[in-house]
mmCIF file with all atom_site columns, C-alpha atoms in Angstrom:
data_model
loop_
_atom_site.group_PDB
_atom_site.id
_atom_site.type_symbol
_atom_site.label_atom_id
_atom_site.label_alt_id
_atom_site.label_comp_id
_atom_site.label_asym_id
_atom_site.label_entity_id
_atom_site.label_seq_id
_atom_site.pdbx_PDB_ins_code
_atom_site.Cartn_x
_atom_site.Cartn_y
_atom_site.Cartn_z
_atom_site.occupancy
_atom_site.B_iso_or_equiv
_atom_site.pdbx_formal_charge
_atom_site.auth_seq_id
_atom_site.auth_comp_id
_atom_site.auth_asym_id
_atom_site.auth_atom_id
_atom_site.pdbx_PDB_model_num
ATOM 1   C CA . UNK A 1 1   ? 26.573  -3.970  10.406  1.00 0.00 ? 257 UNK A CA 1
ATOM 2   C CA . UNK A 1 2   ? 23.462  -1.791  10.550  1.00 0.00 ? 258 UNK A CA 1
ATOM 3   C CA . UNK A 1 3   ? 23.298  1.234   8.247   1.00 0.00 ? 259 UNK A CA 1
ATOM 4   C CA . UNK A 1 4   ? 23.183  4.625   9.975   1.00 0.00 ? 260 UNK A CA 1
ATOM 5   C CA . UNK A 1 5   ? 19.847  6.281   9.225   1.00 0.00 ? 261 UNK A CA 1
ATOM 6   C CA . UNK A 1 6   ? 19.948  10.066  8.721   1.00 0.00 ? 262 UNK A CA 1
ATOM 7   C CA . UNK A 1 7   ? 18.173  11.995  11.522  1.00 0.00 ? 263 UNK A CA 1
ATOM 8   C CA . UNK A 1 8   ? 15.379  13.375  9.295   1.00 0.00 ? 264 UNK A CA 1
ATOM 9   C CA . UNK A 1 9   ? 14.542  9.842   8.118   1.00 0.00 ? 265 UNK A CA 1
ATOM 10  C CA . UNK A 1 10  ? 14.827  8.463   11.643  1.00 0.00 ? 266 UNK A CA 1
ATOM 11  C CA . UNK A 1 11  ? 12.185  10.934  12.861  1.00 0.00 ? 267 UNK A CA 1
ATOM 12  C CA . UNK A 1 12  ? 9.898   10.032  9.938   1.00 0.00 ? 268 UNK A CA 1
ATOM 13  C CA . UNK A 1 13  ? 10.467  6.294   10.496  1.00 0.00 ? 269 UNK A CA 1
ATOM 14  C CA . UNK A 1 14  ? 9.633   6.652   14.214  1.00 0.00 ? 270 UNK A CA 1
ATOM 15  C CA . UNK A 1 15  ? 6.381   8.444   13.414  1.00 0.00 ? 271 UNK A CA 1
ATOM 16  C CA . UNK A 1 16  ? 5.525   5.912   10.708  1.00 0.00 ? 272 UNK A CA 1
ATOM 17  C CA . UNK A 1 17  ? 6.115   2.844   12.901  1.00 0.00 ? 273 UNK A CA 1
ATOM 18  C CA . UNK A 1 18  ? 4.103   4.426   15.738  1.00 0.00 ? 274 UNK A CA 1
ATOM 19  C CA . UNK A 1 19  ? 1.214   5.087   13.344  1.00 0.00 ? 275 UNK A CA 1
ATOM 20  C CA . UNK A 1 20  ? 1.441   1.539   11.939  1.00 0.00 ? 276 UNK A CA 1
ATOM 21  C CA . UNK A 1 21  ? 1.420   -0.003  15.432  1.00 0.00 ? 277 UNK A CA 1
ATOM 22  C CA . UNK A 1 22  ? -1.611  2.092   16.391  1.00 0.00 ? 278 UNK A CA 1
ATOM 23  C CA . UNK A 1 23  ? -3.736  1.040   13.392  1.00 0.00 ? 279 UNK A CA 1
ATOM 24  C CA . UNK A 1 24  ? -2.362  -2.486  12.769  1.00 0.00 ? 280 UNK A CA 1
ATOM 25  C CA . UNK A 1 25  ? -0.726  -4.078  15.813  1.00 0.00 ? 281 UNK A CA 1
ATOM 26  C CA . UNK A 1 26  ? 1.839   -6.823  15.221  1.00 0.00 ? 282 UNK A CA 1
ATOM 27  C CA . UNK A 1 27  ? 1.919   -9.618  14.412  1.00 0.00 ? 283 UNK A CA 1
ATOM 28  C CA . UNK A 1 28  ? 0.513   -8.992  10.951  1.00 0.00 ? 284 UNK A CA 1
ATOM 29  C CA . UNK A 1 29  ? 1.536   -9.853  7.405   1.00 0.00 ? 285 UNK A CA 1
ATOM 30  C CA . UNK A 1 30  ? 2.177   -6.855  5.174   1.00 0.00 ? 286 UNK A CA 1
ATOM 31  C CA . UNK A 1 31  ? 2.780   -6.242  1.495   1.00 0.00 ? 287 UNK A CA 1
ATOM 32  C CA . UNK A 1 32  ? 4.955   -3.131  1.416   1.00 0.00 ? 288 UNK A CA 1
ATOM 33  C CA . UNK A 1 33  ? 4.825   -1.550  -2.035  1.00 0.00 ? 289 UNK A CA 1
ATOM 34  C CA . UNK A 1 34  ? 8.313   -0.983  -3.393  1.00 0.00 ? 290 UNK A CA 1
ATOM 35  C CA . UNK A 1 35  ? 11.594  -2.808  -3.102  1.00 0.00 ? 291 UNK A CA 1
ATOM 36  C CA . UNK A 1 36  ? 13.029  -3.927  0.211   1.00 0.00 ? 292 UNK A CA 1
ATOM 37  C CA . UNK A 1 37  ? 14.359  -0.923  2.123   1.00 0.00 ? 293 UNK A CA 1
ATOM 38  C CA . UNK A 1 38  ? 15.512  0.066   5.625   1.00 0.00 ? 294 UNK A CA 1
ATOM 39  C CA . UNK A 1 39  ? 11.907  0.535   6.748   1.00 0.00 ? 295 UNK A CA 1
ATOM 40  C CA . UNK A 1 40  ? 11.083  -3.062  5.745   1.00 0.00 ? 296 UNK A CA 1
ATOM 41  C CA . UNK A 1 41  ? 13.654  -4.165  8.318   1.00 0.00 ? 297 UNK A CA 1
ATOM 42  C CA . UNK A 1 42  ? 12.266  -1.793  10.936  1.00 0.00 ? 298 UNK A CA 1
ATOM 43  C CA . UNK A 1 43  ? 8.772   -3.253  10.491  1.00 0.00 ? 299 UNK A CA 1
ATOM 44  C CA . UNK A 1 44  ? 10.172  -6.779  10.839  1.00 0.00 ? 300 UNK A CA 1
ATOM 45  C CA . UNK A 1 45  ? 12.010  -5.793  14.027  1.00 0.00 ? 301 UNK A CA 1
ATOM 46  C CA . UNK A 1 46  ? 8.600   -4.797  15.462  1.00 0.00 ? 302 UNK A CA 1
ATOM 47  C CA . UNK A 1 47  ? 7.098   -8.219  14.739  1.00 0.00 ? 303 UNK A CA 1
ATOM 48  C CA . UNK A 1 48  ? 5.586   -7.776  11.267  1.00 0.00 ? 304 UNK A CA 1
ATOM 49  C CA . UNK A 1 49  ? 6.075   -10.229 8.394   1.00 0.00 ? 305 UNK A CA 1
ATOM 50  C CA . UNK A 1 50  ? 6.927   -8.081  5.383   1.00 0.00 ? 306 UNK A CA 1
ATOM 51  C CA . UNK A 1 51  ? 6.838   -8.863  1.678   1.00 0.00 ? 307 UNK A CA 1
ATOM 52  C CA . UNK A 1 52  ? 8.015   -6.320  -0.864  1.00 0.00 ? 308 UNK A CA 1
ATOM 53  C CA . UNK A 1 53  ? 7.378   -5.941  -4.552  1.00 0.00 ? 309 UNK A CA 1
ATOM 54  C CA . UNK A 1 54  ? 10.312  -6.227  -6.960  1.00 0.00 ? 310 UNK A CA 1
ATOM 55  C CA . UNK A 1 55  ? 10.579  -2.797  -8.526  1.00 0.00 ? 311 UNK A CA 1
ATOM 56  C CA . UNK A 1 56  ? 7.682   -3.186  -10.961 1.00 0.00 ? 312 UNK A CA 1
ATOM 57  C CA . UNK A 1 57  ? 6.305   -0.001  -12.510 1.00 0.00 ? 313 UNK A CA 1
ATOM 58  C CA . UNK A 1 58  ? 2.876   0.132   -10.868 1.00 0.00 ? 314 UNK A CA 1
ATOM 59  C CA . UNK A 1 59  ? 1.512   2.402   -13.604 1.00 0.00 ? 315 UNK A CA 1
ATOM 60  C CA . UNK A 1 60  ? 1.983   -0.496  -16.048 1.00 0.00 ? 316 UNK A CA 1
ATOM 61  C CA . UNK A 1 61  ? 1.577   -3.440  -13.641 1.00 0.00 ? 317 UNK A CA 1
ATOM 62  C CA . UNK A 1 62  ? -0.915  -2.515  -10.898 1.00 0.00 ? 318 UNK A CA 1
ATOM 63  C CA . UNK A 1 63  ? -2.107  -6.117  -10.746 1.00 0.00 ? 319 UNK A CA 1
ATOM 64  C CA . UNK A 1 64  ? 1.145   -7.180  -9.030  1.00 0.00 ? 320 UNK A CA 1
ATOM 65  C CA . UNK A 1 65  ? -0.603  -6.591  -5.681  1.00 0.00 ? 321 UNK A CA 1
ATOM 66  C CA . UNK A 1 66  ? -2.880  -9.568  -6.386  1.00 0.00 ? 322 UNK A CA 1
ATOM 67  C CA . UNK A 1 67  ? 0.064   -11.975 -6.023  1.00 0.00 ? 323 UNK A CA 1
ATOM 68  C CA . UNK A 1 68  ? 0.031   -11.630 -2.217  1.00 0.00 ? 324 UNK A CA 1
ATOM 69  C CA . UNK A 1 69  ? -2.405  -12.719 0.508   1.00 0.00 ? 325 UNK A CA 1
ATOM 70  C CA . UNK A 1 70  ? -1.734  -10.350 3.398   1.00 0.00 ? 326 UNK A CA 1
ATOM 71  C CA . UNK A 1 71  ? -3.440  -8.590  6.292   1.00 0.00 ? 327 UNK A CA 1
ATOM 72  C CA . UNK A 1 72  ? -2.611  -5.132  4.940   1.00 0.00 ? 328 UNK A CA 1
ATOM 73  C CA . UNK A 1 73  ? -0.839  -3.245  2.184   1.00 0.00 ? 329 UNK A CA 1
ATOM 74  C CA . UNK A 1 74  ? 1.550   -0.457  3.114   1.00 0.00 ? 330 UNK A CA 1
ATOM 75  C CA . UNK A 1 75  ? 2.830   2.234   0.829   1.00 0.00 ? 331 UNK A CA 1
ATOM 76  C CA . UNK A 1 76  ? 5.252   4.731   2.315   1.00 0.00 ? 332 UNK A CA 1
ATOM 77  C CA . UNK A 1 77  ? 6.042   7.575   -0.078  1.00 0.00 ? 333 UNK A CA 1
ATOM 78  C CA . UNK A 1 78  ? 5.187   5.616   -3.239  1.00 0.00 ? 334 UNK A CA 1
ATOM 79  C CA . UNK A 1 79  ? 1.934   7.012   -4.672  1.00 0.00 ? 335 UNK A CA 1
ATOM 80  C CA . UNK A 1 80  ? 3.453   10.408  -5.465  1.00 0.00 ? 336 UNK A CA 1
ATOM 81  C CA . UNK A 1 81  ? 5.768   8.708   -7.987  1.00 0.00 ? 337 UNK A CA 1
ATOM 82  C CA . UNK A 1 82  ? 2.893   7.242   -9.999  1.00 0.00 ? 338 UNK A CA 1
ATOM 83  C CA . UNK A 1 83  ? 1.078   8.945   -12.842 1.00 0.00 ? 339 UNK A CA 1
ATOM 84  C CA . UNK A 1 84  ? -2.079  7.060   -11.880 1.00 0.00 ? 340 UNK A CA 1
ATOM 85  C CA . UNK A 1 85  ? -2.142  5.753   -8.296  1.00 0.00 ? 341 UNK A CA 1
ATOM 86  C CA . UNK A 1 86  ? -5.877  5.144   -8.805  1.00 0.00 ? 342 UNK A CA 1
ATOM 87  C CA . UNK A 1 87  ? -5.160  1.927   -10.739 1.00 0.00 ? 343 UNK A CA 1
ATOM 88  C CA . UNK A 1 88  ? -3.102  0.167   -8.082  1.00 0.00 ? 344 UNK A CA 1
ATOM 89  C CA . UNK A 1 89  ? -5.455  1.356   -5.328  1.00 0.00 ? 345 UNK A CA 1
ATOM 90  C CA . UNK A 1 90  ? -8.337  -0.352  -7.174  1.00 0.00 ? 346 UNK A CA 1
ATOM 91  C CA . UNK A 1 91  ? -6.354  -3.605  -7.587  1.00 0.00 ? 347 UNK A CA 1
ATOM 92  C CA . UNK A 1 92  ? -5.578  -4.091  -3.880  1.00 0.00 ? 348 UNK A CA 1
ATOM 93  C CA . UNK A 1 93  ? -7.711  -6.991  -2.678  1.00 0.00 ? 349 UNK A CA 1
ATOM 94  C CA . UNK A 1 94  ? -7.049  -6.977  1.065   1.00 0.00 ? 350 UNK A CA 1
ATOM 95  C CA . UNK A 1 95  ? -9.168  -4.644  3.129   1.00 0.00 ? 351 UNK A CA 1
ATOM 96  C CA . UNK A 1 96  ? -6.531  -2.552  4.957   1.00 0.00 ? 352 UNK A CA 1
ATOM 97  C CA . UNK A 1 97  ? -4.200  0.132   3.599   1.00 0.00 ? 353 UNK A CA 1
ATOM 98  C CA . UNK A 1 98  ? -1.634  2.119   5.556   1.00 0.00 ? 354 UNK A CA 1
ATOM 99  C CA . UNK A 1 99  ? 0.102   4.800   3.554   1.00 0.00 ? 355 UNK A CA 1
ATOM 100 C CA . UNK A 1 100 ? 2.044   8.031   3.750   1.00 0.00 ? 356 UNK A CA 1
ATOM 101 C CA . UNK A 1 101 ? 2.417   10.654  1.047   1.00 0.00 ? 357 UNK A CA 1
ATOM 102 C CA . UNK A 1 102 ? 4.190   13.992  0.937   1.00 0.00 ? 358 UNK A CA 1
ATOM 103 C CA . UNK A 1 103 ? 1.922   17.007  1.079   1.00 0.00 ? 359 UNK A CA 1
ATOM 104 C CA . UNK A 1 104 ? 2.219   19.846  -1.391  1.00 0.00 ? 360 UNK A CA 1
ATOM 105 C CA . UNK A 1 105 ? 4.124   22.718  0.171   1.00 0.00 ? 361 UNK A CA 1
ATOM 106 C CA . UNK A 1 106 ? 3.048   26.167  -0.962  1.00 0.00 ? 362 UNK A CA 1
ATOM 107 C CA . UNK A 1 107 ? 6.608   27.468  -0.579  1.00 0.00 ? 363 UNK A CA 1
ATOM 108 C CA . UNK A 1 108 ? 8.445   24.726  -2.522  1.00 0.00 ? 364 UNK A CA 1
ATOM 109 C CA . UNK A 1 109 ? 8.190   23.051  -5.906  1.00 0.00 ? 365 UNK A CA 1
ATOM 110 C CA . UNK A 1 110 ? 7.484   19.328  -6.218  1.00 0.00 ? 366 UNK A CA 1
ATOM 111 C CA . UNK A 1 111 ? 10.563  17.201  -5.588  1.00 0.00 ? 367 UNK A CA 1
ATOM 112 C CA . UNK A 1 112 ? 12.553  16.194  -8.661  1.00 0.00 ? 368 UNK A CA 1
ATOM 113 C CA . UNK A 1 113 ? 15.958  14.572  -8.475  1.00 0.00 ? 369 UNK A CA 1
ATOM 114 C CA . UNK A 1 114 ? 18.405  15.875  -11.041 1.00 0.00 ? 370 UNK A CA 1
ATOM 115 C CA . UNK A 1 115 ? 20.367  12.596  -11.049 1.00 0.00 ? 371 UNK A CA 1
ATOM 116 C CA . UNK A 1 116 ? 17.760  9.835   -10.707 1.00 0.00 ? 372 UNK A CA 1
ATOM 117 C CA . UNK A 1 117 ? 14.924  9.789   -13.244 1.00 0.00 ? 373 UNK A CA 1
ATOM 118 C CA . UNK A 1 118 ? 12.809  7.510   -10.983 1.00 0.00 ? 374 UNK A CA 1
ATOM 119 C CA . UNK A 1 119 ? 13.193  9.674   -7.882  1.00 0.00 ? 375 UNK A CA 1
ATOM 120 C CA . UNK A 1 120 ? 10.650  12.295  -8.869  1.00 0.00 ? 376 UNK A CA 1
ATOM 121 C CA . UNK A 1 121 ? 7.225   13.254  -7.611  1.00 0.00 ? 377 UNK A CA 1
ATOM 122 C CA . UNK A 1 122 ? 4.516   13.343  -10.219 1.00 0.00 ? 378 UNK A CA 1
ATOM 123 C CA . UNK A 1 123 ? 2.082   14.272  -7.442  1.00 0.00 ? 379 UNK A CA 1
ATOM 124 C CA . UNK A 1 124 ? 2.474   16.105  -4.199  1.00 0.00 ? 380 UNK A CA 1
ATOM 125 C CA . UNK A 1 125 ? -0.994  16.036  -2.757  1.00 0.00 ? 381 UNK A CA 1
ATOM 126 C CA . UNK A 1 126 ? -3.084  18.419  -0.781  1.00 0.00 ? 382 UNK A CA 1
ATOM 127 C CA . UNK A 1 127 ? -4.853  16.410  1.895   1.00 0.00 ? 383 UNK A CA 1
ATOM 128 C CA . UNK A 1 128 ? -8.265  16.819  0.209   1.00 0.00 ? 384 UNK A CA 1
ATOM 129 C CA . UNK A 1 129 ? -6.858  15.493  -3.086  1.00 0.00 ? 385 UNK A CA 1
ATOM 130 C CA . UNK A 1 130 ? -5.491  12.360  -1.471  1.00 0.00 ? 386 UNK A CA 1
ATOM 131 C CA . UNK A 1 131 ? -8.737  11.784  0.459   1.00 0.00 ? 387 UNK A CA 1
ATOM 132 C CA . UNK A 1 132 ? -10.660 12.116  -2.807  1.00 0.00 ? 388 UNK A CA 1
ATOM 133 C CA . UNK A 1 133 ? -8.312  9.699   -4.610  1.00 0.00 ? 389 UNK A CA 1
ATOM 134 C CA . UNK A 1 134 ? -8.801  7.115   -1.865  1.00 0.00 ? 390 UNK A CA 1
ATOM 135 C CA . UNK A 1 135 ? -12.565 7.609   -1.837  1.00 0.00 ? 391 UNK A CA 1
ATOM 136 C CA . UNK A 1 136 ? -12.866 7.305   -5.632  1.00 0.00 ? 392 UNK A CA 1
ATOM 137 C CA . UNK A 1 137 ? -10.713 4.163   -5.640  1.00 0.00 ? 393 UNK A CA 1
ATOM 138 C CA . UNK A 1 138 ? -12.867 2.469   -3.006  1.00 0.00 ? 394 UNK A CA 1
ATOM 139 C CA . UNK A 1 139 ? -11.264 3.273   0.348   1.00 0.00 ? 395 UNK A CA 1
ATOM 140 C CA . UNK A 1 140 ? -12.678 4.814   3.530   1.00 0.00 ? 396 UNK A CA 1
ATOM 141 C CA . UNK A 1 141 ? -10.211 6.694   5.727   1.00 0.00 ? 397 UNK A CA 1
ATOM 142 C CA . UNK A 1 142 ? -10.462 5.538   9.340   1.00 0.00 ? 398 UNK A CA 1
ATOM 143 C CA . UNK A 1 143 ? -7.449  7.355   10.828  1.00 0.00 ? 399 UNK A CA 1
ATOM 144 C CA . UNK A 1 144 ? -5.020  10.018  9.645   1.00 0.00 ? 400 UNK A CA 1
ATOM 145 C CA . UNK A 1 145 ? -2.185  12.193  10.900  1.00 0.00 ? 401 UNK A CA 1
ATOM 146 C CA . UNK A 1 146 ? -0.010  14.946  9.479   1.00 0.00 ? 402 UNK A CA 1
ATOM 147 C CA . UNK A 1 147 ? 3.640   15.460  10.352  1.00 0.00 ? 403 UNK A CA 1
ATOM 148 C CA . UNK A 1 148 ? 6.121   18.257  9.928   1.00 0.00 ? 404 UNK A CA 1
ATOM 149 C CA . UNK A 1 149 ? 9.559   17.581  8.520   1.00 0.00 ? 405 UNK A CA 1
ATOM 150 C CA . UNK A 1 150 ? 11.992  19.931  10.230  1.00 0.00 ? 406 UNK A CA 1
ATOM 151 C CA . UNK A 1 151 ? 15.529  20.286  8.920   1.00 0.00 ? 407 UNK A CA 1
ATOM 152 C CA . UNK A 1 152 ? 18.477  21.831  10.709  1.00 0.00 ? 408 UNK A CA 1
ATOM 153 C CA . UNK A 1 153 ? 19.307  24.487  8.148   1.00 0.00 ? 409 UNK A CA 1
ATOM 154 C CA . UNK A 1 154 ? 19.092  28.246  8.089   1.00 0.00 ? 410 UNK A CA 1
ATOM 155 C CA . UNK A 1 155 ? 16.584  30.038  5.893   1.00 0.00 ? 411 UNK A CA 1
ATOM 156 C CA . UNK A 1 156 ? 12.927  30.792  5.303   1.00 0.00 ? 412 UNK A CA 1
ATOM 157 C CA . UNK A 1 157 ? 12.042  27.304  3.983   1.00 0.00 ? 413 UNK A CA 1
ATOM 158 C CA . UNK A 1 158 ? 13.646  25.477  6.941   1.00 0.00 ? 414 UNK A CA 1
ATOM 159 C CA . UNK A 1 159 ? 11.715  27.726  9.331   1.00 0.00 ? 415 UNK A CA 1
ATOM 160 C CA . UNK A 1 160 ? 8.462   27.041  7.465   1.00 0.00 ? 416 UNK A CA 1
ATOM 161 C CA . UNK A 1 161 ? 9.162   23.271  7.585   1.00 0.00 ? 417 UNK A CA 1
ATOM 162 C CA . UNK A 1 162 ? 9.149   23.412  11.395  1.00 0.00 ? 418 UNK A CA 1
ATOM 163 C CA . UNK A 1 163 ? 5.389   24.068  11.460  1.00 0.00 ? 419 UNK A CA 1
ATOM 164 C CA . UNK A 1 164 ? 4.029   23.238  7.983   1.00 0.00 ? 420 UNK A CA 1
ATOM 165 C CA . UNK A 1 165 ? 2.907   19.599  7.677   1.00 0.00 ? 421 UNK A CA 1
ATOM 166 C CA . UNK A 1 166 ? 4.910   17.694  5.049   1.00 0.00 ? 422 UNK A CA 1
ATOM 167 C CA . UNK A 1 167 ? 3.664   14.111  5.421   1.00 0.00 ? 423 UNK A CA 1
ATOM 168 C CA . UNK A 1 168 ? 0.154   12.715  5.498   1.00 0.00 ? 424 UNK A CA 1
ATOM 169 C CA . UNK A 1 169 ? -0.347  9.283   7.079   1.00 0.00 ? 425 UNK A CA 1
ATOM 170 C CA . UNK A 1 170 ? -3.575  7.428   6.408   1.00 0.00 ? 426 UNK A CA 1
ATOM 171 C CA . UNK A 1 171 ? -5.158  4.189   7.544   1.00 0.00 ? 427 UNK A CA 1
ATOM 172 C CA . UNK A 1 172 ? -8.021  3.215   5.233   1.00 0.00 ? 428 UNK A CA 1
ATOM 173 C CA . UNK A 1 173 ? -10.286 0.235   4.842   1.00 0.00 ? 429 UNK A CA 1
ATOM 174 C CA . UNK A 1 174 ? -11.775 -1.090  1.621   1.00 0.00 ? 430 UNK A CA 1
ATOM 175 C CA . UNK A 1 175 ? -15.281 0.225   1.100   1.00 0.00 ? 431 UNK A CA 1
ATOM 176 C CA . UNK A 1 176 ? -17.540 -2.848  0.968   1.00 0.00 ? 432 UNK A CA 1
ATOM 177 C CA . UNK A 1 177 ? -19.562 -1.298  -1.887  1.00 0.00 ? 433 UNK A CA 1
ATOM 178 C CA . UNK A 1 178 ? -16.383 -0.843  -3.952  1.00 0.00 ? 434 UNK A CA 1
ATOM 179 C CA . UNK A 1 179 ? -15.861 -4.614  -4.147  1.00 0.00 ? 435 UNK A CA 1
ATOM 180 C CA . UNK A 1 180 ? -18.835 -4.826  -6.524  1.00 0.00 ? 436 UNK A CA 1
ATOM 181 C CA . UNK A 1 181 ? -17.458 -2.286  -9.020  1.00 0.00 ? 437 UNK A CA 1
#
């Protein structure tokens, strides 16, 4: 039996798979950073071969990405949980990266779960910060998009979410010069 995906995640998943298909058509082999999740299954249903990591703490074990030979690495809402995403970005050996991160919202604090110590955002990026992080870690952005994240609630924040971008999707390729560093 397939799990029902909440509407707000379904919209985000649709946008993410459309972006992925545009920049990396199937079939392709992907290392998706993070444990297996509903989006892993969605990618497979679109013809991708997907490997996931096993819950390693990438701040302490960034080299885990070297255990896979793939066409691309994906990271959907992972880098904001790391103290230093720079380290894992430098360790990726394949030349394609497709990622999404939440953008910093001027009207809301960074997300922090009160019940799950791992479900917290150390970073919520402004687009220029994430571009700089990718550039410094050896990646050239080839394509990007921003998405809103509307919610069906009443209030000032829900209204602002209807037109303020919340997610930043990026397709980047390894900078040839960065391989020598």
